[in-house]
Coordinates of C-alpha atoms and ligand atoms in Angstrom, one line a residue:
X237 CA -25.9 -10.3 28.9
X238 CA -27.6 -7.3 27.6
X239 CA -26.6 -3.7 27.6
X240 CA -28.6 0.0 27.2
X241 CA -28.1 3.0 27.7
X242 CA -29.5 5.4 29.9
X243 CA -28.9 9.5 28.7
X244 CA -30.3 12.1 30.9
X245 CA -31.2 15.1 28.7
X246 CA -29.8 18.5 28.2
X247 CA -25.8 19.4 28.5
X248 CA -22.9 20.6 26.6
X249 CA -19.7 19.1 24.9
X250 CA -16.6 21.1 26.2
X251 CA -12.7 20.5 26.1
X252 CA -10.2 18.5 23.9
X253 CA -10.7 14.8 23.2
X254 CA -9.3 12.4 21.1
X255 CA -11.7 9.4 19.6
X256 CA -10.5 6.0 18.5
X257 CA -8.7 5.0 15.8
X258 CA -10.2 4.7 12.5
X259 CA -11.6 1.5 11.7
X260 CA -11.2 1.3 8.1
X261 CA -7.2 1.9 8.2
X262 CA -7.0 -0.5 11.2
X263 CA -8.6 -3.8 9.4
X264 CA -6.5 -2.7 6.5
X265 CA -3.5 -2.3 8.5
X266 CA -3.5 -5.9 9.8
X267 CA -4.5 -7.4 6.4
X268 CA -1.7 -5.5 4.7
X269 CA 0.7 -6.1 7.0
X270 CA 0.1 -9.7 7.6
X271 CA 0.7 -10.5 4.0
X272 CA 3.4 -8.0 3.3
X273 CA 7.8 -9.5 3.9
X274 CA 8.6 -8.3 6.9
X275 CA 7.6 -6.6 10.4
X276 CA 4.9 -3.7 10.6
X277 CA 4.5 -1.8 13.2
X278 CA 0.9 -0.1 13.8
X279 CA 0.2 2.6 16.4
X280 CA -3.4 4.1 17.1
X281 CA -5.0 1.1 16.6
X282 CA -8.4 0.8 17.2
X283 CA -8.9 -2.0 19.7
X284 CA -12.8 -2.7 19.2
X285 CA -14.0 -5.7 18.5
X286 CA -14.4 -5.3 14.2
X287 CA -10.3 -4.7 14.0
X288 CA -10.1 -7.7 16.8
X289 CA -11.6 -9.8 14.5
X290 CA -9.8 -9.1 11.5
X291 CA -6.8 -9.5 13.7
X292 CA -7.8 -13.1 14.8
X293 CA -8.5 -14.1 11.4
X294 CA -5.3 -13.5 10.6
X295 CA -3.9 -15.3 13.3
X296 CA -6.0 -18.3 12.5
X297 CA -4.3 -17.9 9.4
X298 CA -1.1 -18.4 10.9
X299 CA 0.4 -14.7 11.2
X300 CA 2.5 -13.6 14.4
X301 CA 0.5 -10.8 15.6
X302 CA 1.4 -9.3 19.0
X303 CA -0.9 -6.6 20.9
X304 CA -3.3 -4.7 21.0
X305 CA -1.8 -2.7 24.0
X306 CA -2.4 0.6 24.0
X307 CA -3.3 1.2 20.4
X308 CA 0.5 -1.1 19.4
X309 CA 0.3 -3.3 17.3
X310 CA 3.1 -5.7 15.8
X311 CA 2.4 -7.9 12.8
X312 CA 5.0 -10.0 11.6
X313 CA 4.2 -10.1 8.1
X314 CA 4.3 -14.0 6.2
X315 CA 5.1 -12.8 2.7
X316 CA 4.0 -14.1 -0.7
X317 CA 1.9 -17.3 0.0
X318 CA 3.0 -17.5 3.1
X319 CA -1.1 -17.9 4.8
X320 CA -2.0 -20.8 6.0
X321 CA -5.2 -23.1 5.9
X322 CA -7.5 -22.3 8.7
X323 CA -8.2 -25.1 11.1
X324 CA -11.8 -23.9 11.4
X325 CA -14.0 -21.5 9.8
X326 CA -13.0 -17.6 10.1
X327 CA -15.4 -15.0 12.6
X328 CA -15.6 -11.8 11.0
X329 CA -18.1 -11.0 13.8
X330 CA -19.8 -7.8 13.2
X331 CA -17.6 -6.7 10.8
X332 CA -18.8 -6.6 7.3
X333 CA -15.5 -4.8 6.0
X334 CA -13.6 -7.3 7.7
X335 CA -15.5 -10.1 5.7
X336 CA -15.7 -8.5 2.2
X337 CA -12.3 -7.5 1.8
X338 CA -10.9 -11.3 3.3
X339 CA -13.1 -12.7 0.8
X340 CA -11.1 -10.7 -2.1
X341 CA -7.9 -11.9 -0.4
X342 CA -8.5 -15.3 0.4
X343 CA -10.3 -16.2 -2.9
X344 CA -7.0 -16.0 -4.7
X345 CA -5.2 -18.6 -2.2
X346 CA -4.6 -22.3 -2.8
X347 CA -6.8 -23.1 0.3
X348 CA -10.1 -23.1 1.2
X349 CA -11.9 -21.6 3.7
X350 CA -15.0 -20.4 5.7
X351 CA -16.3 -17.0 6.4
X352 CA -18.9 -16.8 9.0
X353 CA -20.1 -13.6 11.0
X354 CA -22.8 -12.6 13.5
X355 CA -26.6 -12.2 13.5
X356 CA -26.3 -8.7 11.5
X357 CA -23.8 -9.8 9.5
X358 CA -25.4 -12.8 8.0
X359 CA -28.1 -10.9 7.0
X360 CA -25.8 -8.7 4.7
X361 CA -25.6 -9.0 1.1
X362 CA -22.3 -10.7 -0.7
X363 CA -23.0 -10.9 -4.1
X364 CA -21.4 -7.5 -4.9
X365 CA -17.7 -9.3 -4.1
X366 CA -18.6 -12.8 -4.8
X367 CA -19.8 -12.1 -8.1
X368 CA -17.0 -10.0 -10.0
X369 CA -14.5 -12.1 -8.3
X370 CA -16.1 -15.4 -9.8
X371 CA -15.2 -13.3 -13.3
X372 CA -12.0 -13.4 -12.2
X373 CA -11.8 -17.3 -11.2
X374 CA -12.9 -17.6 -8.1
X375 CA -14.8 -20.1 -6.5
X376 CA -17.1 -18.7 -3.6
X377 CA -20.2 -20.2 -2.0
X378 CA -22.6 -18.1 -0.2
X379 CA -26.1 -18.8 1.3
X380 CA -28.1 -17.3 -1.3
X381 CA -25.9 -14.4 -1.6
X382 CA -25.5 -14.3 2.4
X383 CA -22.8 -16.1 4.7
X384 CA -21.2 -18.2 5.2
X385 CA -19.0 -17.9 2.6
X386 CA -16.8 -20.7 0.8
X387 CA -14.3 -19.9 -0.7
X388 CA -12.6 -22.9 -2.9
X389 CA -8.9 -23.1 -3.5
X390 CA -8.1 -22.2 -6.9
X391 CA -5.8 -24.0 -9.7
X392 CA -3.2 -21.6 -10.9
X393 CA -4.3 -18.0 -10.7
X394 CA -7.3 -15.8 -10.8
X395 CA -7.5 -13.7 -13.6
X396 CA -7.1 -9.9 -13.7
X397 CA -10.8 -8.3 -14.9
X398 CA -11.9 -4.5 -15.7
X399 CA -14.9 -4.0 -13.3
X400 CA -16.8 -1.2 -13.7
X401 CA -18.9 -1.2 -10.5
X402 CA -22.7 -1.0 -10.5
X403 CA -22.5 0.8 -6.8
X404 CA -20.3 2.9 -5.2
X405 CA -18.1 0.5 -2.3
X406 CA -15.2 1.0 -1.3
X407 CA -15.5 -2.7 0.2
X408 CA -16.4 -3.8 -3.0
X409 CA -13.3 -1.9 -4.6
X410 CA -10.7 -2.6 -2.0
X411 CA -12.0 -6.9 -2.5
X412 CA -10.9 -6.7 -5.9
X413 CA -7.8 -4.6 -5.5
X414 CA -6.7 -7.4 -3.0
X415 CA -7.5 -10.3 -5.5
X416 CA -6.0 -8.3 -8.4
X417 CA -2.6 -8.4 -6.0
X418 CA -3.1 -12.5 -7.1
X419 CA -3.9 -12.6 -10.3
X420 CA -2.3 -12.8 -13.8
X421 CA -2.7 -9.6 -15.7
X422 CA -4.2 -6.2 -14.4
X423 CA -7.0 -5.6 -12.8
X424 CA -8.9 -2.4 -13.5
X425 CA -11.5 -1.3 -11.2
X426 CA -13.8 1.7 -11.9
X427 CA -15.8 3.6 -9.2
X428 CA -19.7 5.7 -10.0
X429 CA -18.7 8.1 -7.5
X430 CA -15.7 8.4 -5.2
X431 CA -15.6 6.2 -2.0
X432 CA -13.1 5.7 1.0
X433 CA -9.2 5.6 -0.8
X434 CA -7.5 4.2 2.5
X435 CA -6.4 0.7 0.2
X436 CA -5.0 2.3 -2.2
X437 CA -2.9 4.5 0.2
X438 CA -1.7 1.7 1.9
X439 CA -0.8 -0.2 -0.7
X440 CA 1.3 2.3 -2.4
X441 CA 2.7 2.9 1.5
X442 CA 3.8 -0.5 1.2
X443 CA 5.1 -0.6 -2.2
X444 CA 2.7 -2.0 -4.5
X445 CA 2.7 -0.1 -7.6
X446 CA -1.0 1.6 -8.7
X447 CA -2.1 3.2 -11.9
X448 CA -4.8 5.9 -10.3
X449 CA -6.6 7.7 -13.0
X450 CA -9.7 9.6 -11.8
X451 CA -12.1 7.1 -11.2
X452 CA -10.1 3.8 -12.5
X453 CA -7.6 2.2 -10.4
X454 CA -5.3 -0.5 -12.2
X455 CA -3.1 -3.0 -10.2
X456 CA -1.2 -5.4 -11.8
X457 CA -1.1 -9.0 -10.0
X458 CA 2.1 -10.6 -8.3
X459 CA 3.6 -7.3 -6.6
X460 CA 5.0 -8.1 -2.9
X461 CA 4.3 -6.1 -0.3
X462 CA 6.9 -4.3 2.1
X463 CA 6.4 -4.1 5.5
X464 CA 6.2 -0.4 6.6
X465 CA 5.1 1.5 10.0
X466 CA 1.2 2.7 10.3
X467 CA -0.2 5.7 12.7
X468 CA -3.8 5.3 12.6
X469 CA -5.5 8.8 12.9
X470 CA -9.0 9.2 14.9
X471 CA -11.9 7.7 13.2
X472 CA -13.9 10.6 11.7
X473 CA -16.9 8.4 11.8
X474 CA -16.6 8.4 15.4
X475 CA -15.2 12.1 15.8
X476 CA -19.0 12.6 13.7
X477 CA -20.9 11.9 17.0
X478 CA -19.3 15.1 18.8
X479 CA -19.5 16.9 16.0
X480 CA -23.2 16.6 15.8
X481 CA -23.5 17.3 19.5
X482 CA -21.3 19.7 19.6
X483 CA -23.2 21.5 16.9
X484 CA -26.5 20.8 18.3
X485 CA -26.1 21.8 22.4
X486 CA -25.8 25.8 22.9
X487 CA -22.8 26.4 25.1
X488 CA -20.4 23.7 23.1
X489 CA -17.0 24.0 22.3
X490 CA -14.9 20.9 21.6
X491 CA -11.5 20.3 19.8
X492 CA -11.3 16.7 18.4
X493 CA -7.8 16.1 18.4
X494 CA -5.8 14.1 15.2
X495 CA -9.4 13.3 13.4
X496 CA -8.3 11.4 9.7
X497 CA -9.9 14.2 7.0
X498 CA -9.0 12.0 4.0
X499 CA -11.2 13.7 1.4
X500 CA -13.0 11.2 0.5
X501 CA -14.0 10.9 4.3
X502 CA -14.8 13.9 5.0
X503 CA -18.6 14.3 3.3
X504 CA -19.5 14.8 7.2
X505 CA -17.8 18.1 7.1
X506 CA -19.0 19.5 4.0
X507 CA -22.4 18.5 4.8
X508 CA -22.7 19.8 8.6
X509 CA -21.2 23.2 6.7
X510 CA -23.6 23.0 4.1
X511 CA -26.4 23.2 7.7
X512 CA -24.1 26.0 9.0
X513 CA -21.9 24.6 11.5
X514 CA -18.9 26.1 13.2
X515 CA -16.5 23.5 12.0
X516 CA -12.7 24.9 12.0
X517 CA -9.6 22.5 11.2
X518 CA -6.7 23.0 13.2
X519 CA -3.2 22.2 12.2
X520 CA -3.9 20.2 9.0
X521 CA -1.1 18.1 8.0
X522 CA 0.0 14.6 6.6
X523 CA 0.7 11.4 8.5
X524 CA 1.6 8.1 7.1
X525 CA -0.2 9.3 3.9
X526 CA -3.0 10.1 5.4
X527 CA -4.2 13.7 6.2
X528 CA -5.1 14.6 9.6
X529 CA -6.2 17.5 11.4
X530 CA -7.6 18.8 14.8
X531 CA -11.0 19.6 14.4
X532 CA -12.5 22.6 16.8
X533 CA -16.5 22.9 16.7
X534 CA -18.6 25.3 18.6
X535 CA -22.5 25.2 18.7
X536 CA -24.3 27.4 16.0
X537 CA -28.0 27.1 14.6
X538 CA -28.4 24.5 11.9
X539 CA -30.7 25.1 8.8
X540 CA -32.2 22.2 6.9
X541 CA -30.7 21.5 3.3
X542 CA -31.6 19.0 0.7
X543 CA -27.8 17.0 0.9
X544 CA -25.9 16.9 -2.7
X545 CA -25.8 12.7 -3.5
X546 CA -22.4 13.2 -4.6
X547 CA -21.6 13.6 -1.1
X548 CA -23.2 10.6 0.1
X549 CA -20.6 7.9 -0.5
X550 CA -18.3 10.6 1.6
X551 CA -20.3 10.0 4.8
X552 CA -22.3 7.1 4.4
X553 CA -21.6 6.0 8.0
X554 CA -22.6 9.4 9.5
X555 CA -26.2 9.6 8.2
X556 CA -27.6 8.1 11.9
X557 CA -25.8 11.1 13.2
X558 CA -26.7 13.4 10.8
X559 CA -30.2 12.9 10.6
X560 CA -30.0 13.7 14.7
X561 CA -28.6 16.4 13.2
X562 CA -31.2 17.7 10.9
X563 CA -33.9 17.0 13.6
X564 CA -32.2 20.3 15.4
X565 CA -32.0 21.8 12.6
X566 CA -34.4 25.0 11.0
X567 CA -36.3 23.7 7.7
X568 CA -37.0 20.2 6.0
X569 CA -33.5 18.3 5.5
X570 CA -33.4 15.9 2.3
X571 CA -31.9 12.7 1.8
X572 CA -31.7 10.9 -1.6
X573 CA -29.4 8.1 -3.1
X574 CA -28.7 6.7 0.1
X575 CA -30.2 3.3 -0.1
X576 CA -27.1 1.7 1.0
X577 CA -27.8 2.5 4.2
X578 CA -30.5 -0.2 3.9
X579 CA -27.7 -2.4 4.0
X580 CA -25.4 -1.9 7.0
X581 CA -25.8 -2.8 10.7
X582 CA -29.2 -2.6 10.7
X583 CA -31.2 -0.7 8.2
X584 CA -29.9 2.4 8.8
X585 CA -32.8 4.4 7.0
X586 CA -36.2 2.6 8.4
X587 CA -34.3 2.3 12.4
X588 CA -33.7 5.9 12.2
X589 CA -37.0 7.0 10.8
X590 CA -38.4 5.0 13.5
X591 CA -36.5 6.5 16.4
X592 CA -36.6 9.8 15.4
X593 CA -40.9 9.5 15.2
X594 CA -40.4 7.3 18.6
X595 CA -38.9 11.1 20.2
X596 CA -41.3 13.4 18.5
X597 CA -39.4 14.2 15.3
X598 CA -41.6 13.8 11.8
X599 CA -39.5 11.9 9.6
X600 CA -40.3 10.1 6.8
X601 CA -38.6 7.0 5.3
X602 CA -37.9 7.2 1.2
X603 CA -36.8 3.7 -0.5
X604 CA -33.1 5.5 -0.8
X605 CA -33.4 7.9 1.9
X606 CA -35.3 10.2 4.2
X607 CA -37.2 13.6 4.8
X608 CA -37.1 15.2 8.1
X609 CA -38.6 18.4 9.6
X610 CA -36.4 20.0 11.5
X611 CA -38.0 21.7 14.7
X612 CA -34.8 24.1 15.2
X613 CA -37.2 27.1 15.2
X614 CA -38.8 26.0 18.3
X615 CA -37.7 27.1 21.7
X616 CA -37.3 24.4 24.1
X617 CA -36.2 20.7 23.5
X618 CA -36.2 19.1 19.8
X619 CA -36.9 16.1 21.0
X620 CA -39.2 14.0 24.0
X621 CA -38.4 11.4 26.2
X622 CA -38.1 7.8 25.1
X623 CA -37.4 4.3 24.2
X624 CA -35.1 3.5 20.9
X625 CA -34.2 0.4 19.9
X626 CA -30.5 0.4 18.1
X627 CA -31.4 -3.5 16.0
X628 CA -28.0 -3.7 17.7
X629 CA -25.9 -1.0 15.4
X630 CA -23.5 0.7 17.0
X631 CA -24.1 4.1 15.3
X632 CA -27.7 4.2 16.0
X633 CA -27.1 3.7 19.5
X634 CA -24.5 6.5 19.7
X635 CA -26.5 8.8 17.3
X636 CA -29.6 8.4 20.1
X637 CA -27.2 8.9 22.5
X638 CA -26.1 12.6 21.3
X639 CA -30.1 13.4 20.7
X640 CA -30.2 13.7 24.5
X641 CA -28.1 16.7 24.3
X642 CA -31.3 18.6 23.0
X643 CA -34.4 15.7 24.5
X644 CA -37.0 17.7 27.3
X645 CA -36.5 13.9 28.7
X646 CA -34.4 10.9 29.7
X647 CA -33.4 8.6 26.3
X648 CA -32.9 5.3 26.8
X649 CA -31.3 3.1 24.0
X650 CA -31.3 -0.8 23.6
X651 CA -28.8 -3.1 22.9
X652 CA -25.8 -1.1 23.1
X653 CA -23.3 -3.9 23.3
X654 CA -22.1 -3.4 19.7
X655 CA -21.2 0.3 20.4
X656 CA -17.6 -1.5 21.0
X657 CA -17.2 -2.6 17.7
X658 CA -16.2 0.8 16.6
X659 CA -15.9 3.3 19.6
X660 CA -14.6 0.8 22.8
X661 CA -14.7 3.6 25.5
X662 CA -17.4 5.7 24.4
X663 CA -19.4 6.5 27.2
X664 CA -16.5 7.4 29.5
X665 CA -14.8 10.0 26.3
X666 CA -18.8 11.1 25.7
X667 CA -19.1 11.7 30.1
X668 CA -15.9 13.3 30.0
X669 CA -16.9 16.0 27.5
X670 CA -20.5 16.5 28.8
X671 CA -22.8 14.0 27.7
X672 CA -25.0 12.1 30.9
X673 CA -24.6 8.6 29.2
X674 CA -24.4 5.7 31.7
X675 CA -24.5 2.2 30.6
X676 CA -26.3 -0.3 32.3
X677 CA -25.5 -4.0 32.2
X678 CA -28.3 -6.4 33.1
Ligands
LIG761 C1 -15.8 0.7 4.5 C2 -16.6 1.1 3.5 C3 -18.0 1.5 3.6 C4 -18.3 1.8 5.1 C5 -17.8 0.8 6.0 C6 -16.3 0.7 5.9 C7 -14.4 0.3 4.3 O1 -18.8 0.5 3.1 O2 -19.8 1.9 5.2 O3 -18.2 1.1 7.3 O4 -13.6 0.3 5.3 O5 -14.1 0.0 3.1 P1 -19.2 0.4 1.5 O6 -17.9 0.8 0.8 O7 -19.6 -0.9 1.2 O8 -20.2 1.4 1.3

């Protein structure tokens, strides 16, 4: 079965909505708690299909795990060693978080096992866990740095290592963290540039002691984990896509309700700022360790900027989105020291470049980033009718989706059936608020 999306142009973004919950916090909710002593209960949960498969993973690992229903999660956490050899090998699906960080916590165990994932996901690079963790005494297999992955059982323990990390991950971080958890000694880690904190959160929410010290994190091997109770905030990477269009369609005015605005998660805000948007946070306060607001955004005229790199690790899964962004936007926008985004879903940089050029916008592809000309001086639509093809990602079909807000013409957009691996429910929140996005099954 294939999927697309058919989004008839022009519109506003109006009311109060609340998106999913965030994904990183929900695959780290079910890894956490599945290994912690005792029962956790997890509410907000995002039930797409990247947190589904970290959640049958775990069951294939033998964890109790009831739900999701309604965001509800129970995991009834095994303890120290208390995973179990997998019958077959483990489907991380599209989920390339759900894969990285597994393979920090499995290569530690005195089993082996098999990661394997999708189409995308095979295609994505493992070397950047597999390799410091092999420092540490692990044993992992991949297909010339790709999956599957095998990991060996190990004799005895891994070895605590200090890492000092050639890129900024916080996949790559968080795998090691979770080894370091089985390892004799300490294990230092030590970041270029800040990225997503949401392990180390948790794992202080559950007990596990952490020496943070700007950007070094020690942990020190053999701590057990205590269960504890988990409210997942909105996903800000998905609350990114209304505030884009929000920003982008005269007449908007949209509160996103309980949006996570961890700091090092909220690059998306500073940058859209940065272009001038009406972004105002509402309530700001503190759940489970986590920060969370309401976010209220009303349309305003966006000027092209050249975007600070230290920013970029802080939305690196809003550039599809924000490049939309840029395209409405007065001036040349500037992208540099992103060429991660090669790496993700799809490549993020060349399928955007190419999309945008497919509706009319000039944008140019650099090997870590990308130059666009905005046309918000023009009257009239930004951008034409047209055909995109979303290689699958789910945030290049959304990001397409929200261009529609300011097309002269109908967008439709390819092979949208991954948009559920992040934001399940997305074209009935995006209808509901103003968006003509119908999806059509074939
Ligand atoms: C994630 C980290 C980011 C991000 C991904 C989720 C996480 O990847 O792109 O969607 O949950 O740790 P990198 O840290 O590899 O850049």
């Amino acid at each position: 079965m294939t999927r697309h999306f058919d989004v008839q142009p022009g519109g506003s973004l109006r009311g109060r909505i609340r998106v999913p919950g965030d994904k990183s916090i929900s695959h780290r909710s079910i890894m956490l708690g599945a290994i912690a002593r005792g029962t956790t209960h997890v509410s907000g949960f995002l039930e797409g299909a990247d947190a589904i498969s970290t959640m049958n993973v775990f069951r294939a690992l033998g964890v109790r795990i009831e739900g999701p229903d309604r965001g509800r999660v129970v995991v009834h956490g095994v303890g120290p060693g208390g995973l179990r050899a997998p019958n077959g090998p483990l489907d991380c699906g599209n989920a390339g978080t759900a894969m990285r960080l597994l393979i920090g916590l499995l290569s530690g165990q005195r089993f082996g096992c098999t990661l394997i994932g999708d189409e995308s996901l095979s295609k994505r690079p493992m070397r950047r866990v597999a390799d410091p963790l092999a420092r540490m005494g692990a044993r992992i297999h991949t297909q010339e740095g790709r999956p599957p992955v095998r990991i060996e059982p190990v004799d005895g323990a891994l070895q605590g290592i200090e890492y000092p990390m050639p890129m900024a991950s916080a996949q790559v971080k968080s795998a090691l963290l979770l080894a370091g958890l089985h390892a004799q000694g300490e294990t230092v880690v030590t970041e270029p540039a800040p990225t997503r904190d949401h392990t180390e959160r948790m794992l202080e929410g559950f007990g596990v002691q952490l020496a943070r010290n700007g950007a070094t994190v020690r942990i020190r091997g053999g701590q057990t984990l205590t269960a504890t109770d988990i409210d997942v905030p909105a996903d800000i990477s998905s609350a990114a896509f209304f505030l884009v269009g929000a920003s982008i369609a005269a007449g908007s005015d949209l509160i996103l309700e309980h949006v996570g605005t961890n700091p090092t998660r909220t690059g998306v805000l500073d940058i859209l700022k940065l272009m001038g948007a009406d972004i105002e946070r509402i309530n700001p306060r503190t759940v489970g360790g986590e920060p969370v607001a309401d976010l209220r955004v009303r349309a305003t005229d966006l000027r092209g900027i050249a975007v600070p790199p230290e920013l970029v690790p802080l939305a690196i899964d809003e550039f599809p989105v924000l490049f939309v962004a840029a395209a409405c936007a007065k001036g040349r926008t500037v992208v540099t020291g992103a060429e991660e985004l090669r790496v993700k879903e799809s490549d993020r940089i060349a399928v955007m470049a190419d999309g945008l050029r497919a509706l009319g916008t000039a944008a140019q592809a650099t090997p870590d980033g990308m130059i666009i000309e905005g046309r918000g001086d023009q009257t009239g639509p930004v951008f034409s009718a047209g055909s995109i093809a979303s290689h699958g990602d789910h945030r290049i079909a959304m990001a397409f989706a929200i261009a529609a807000l300011r097309a002269g013409g109908p967008i439709r957009i390819d092979d949208t059936l991954n948009v559920a691996t992040s934001f399940p429910g997305f074209v009935e929140l995006a209808r509901g608020a103003g968006l003509s996005v119908r999806e059509i099954a074939a």
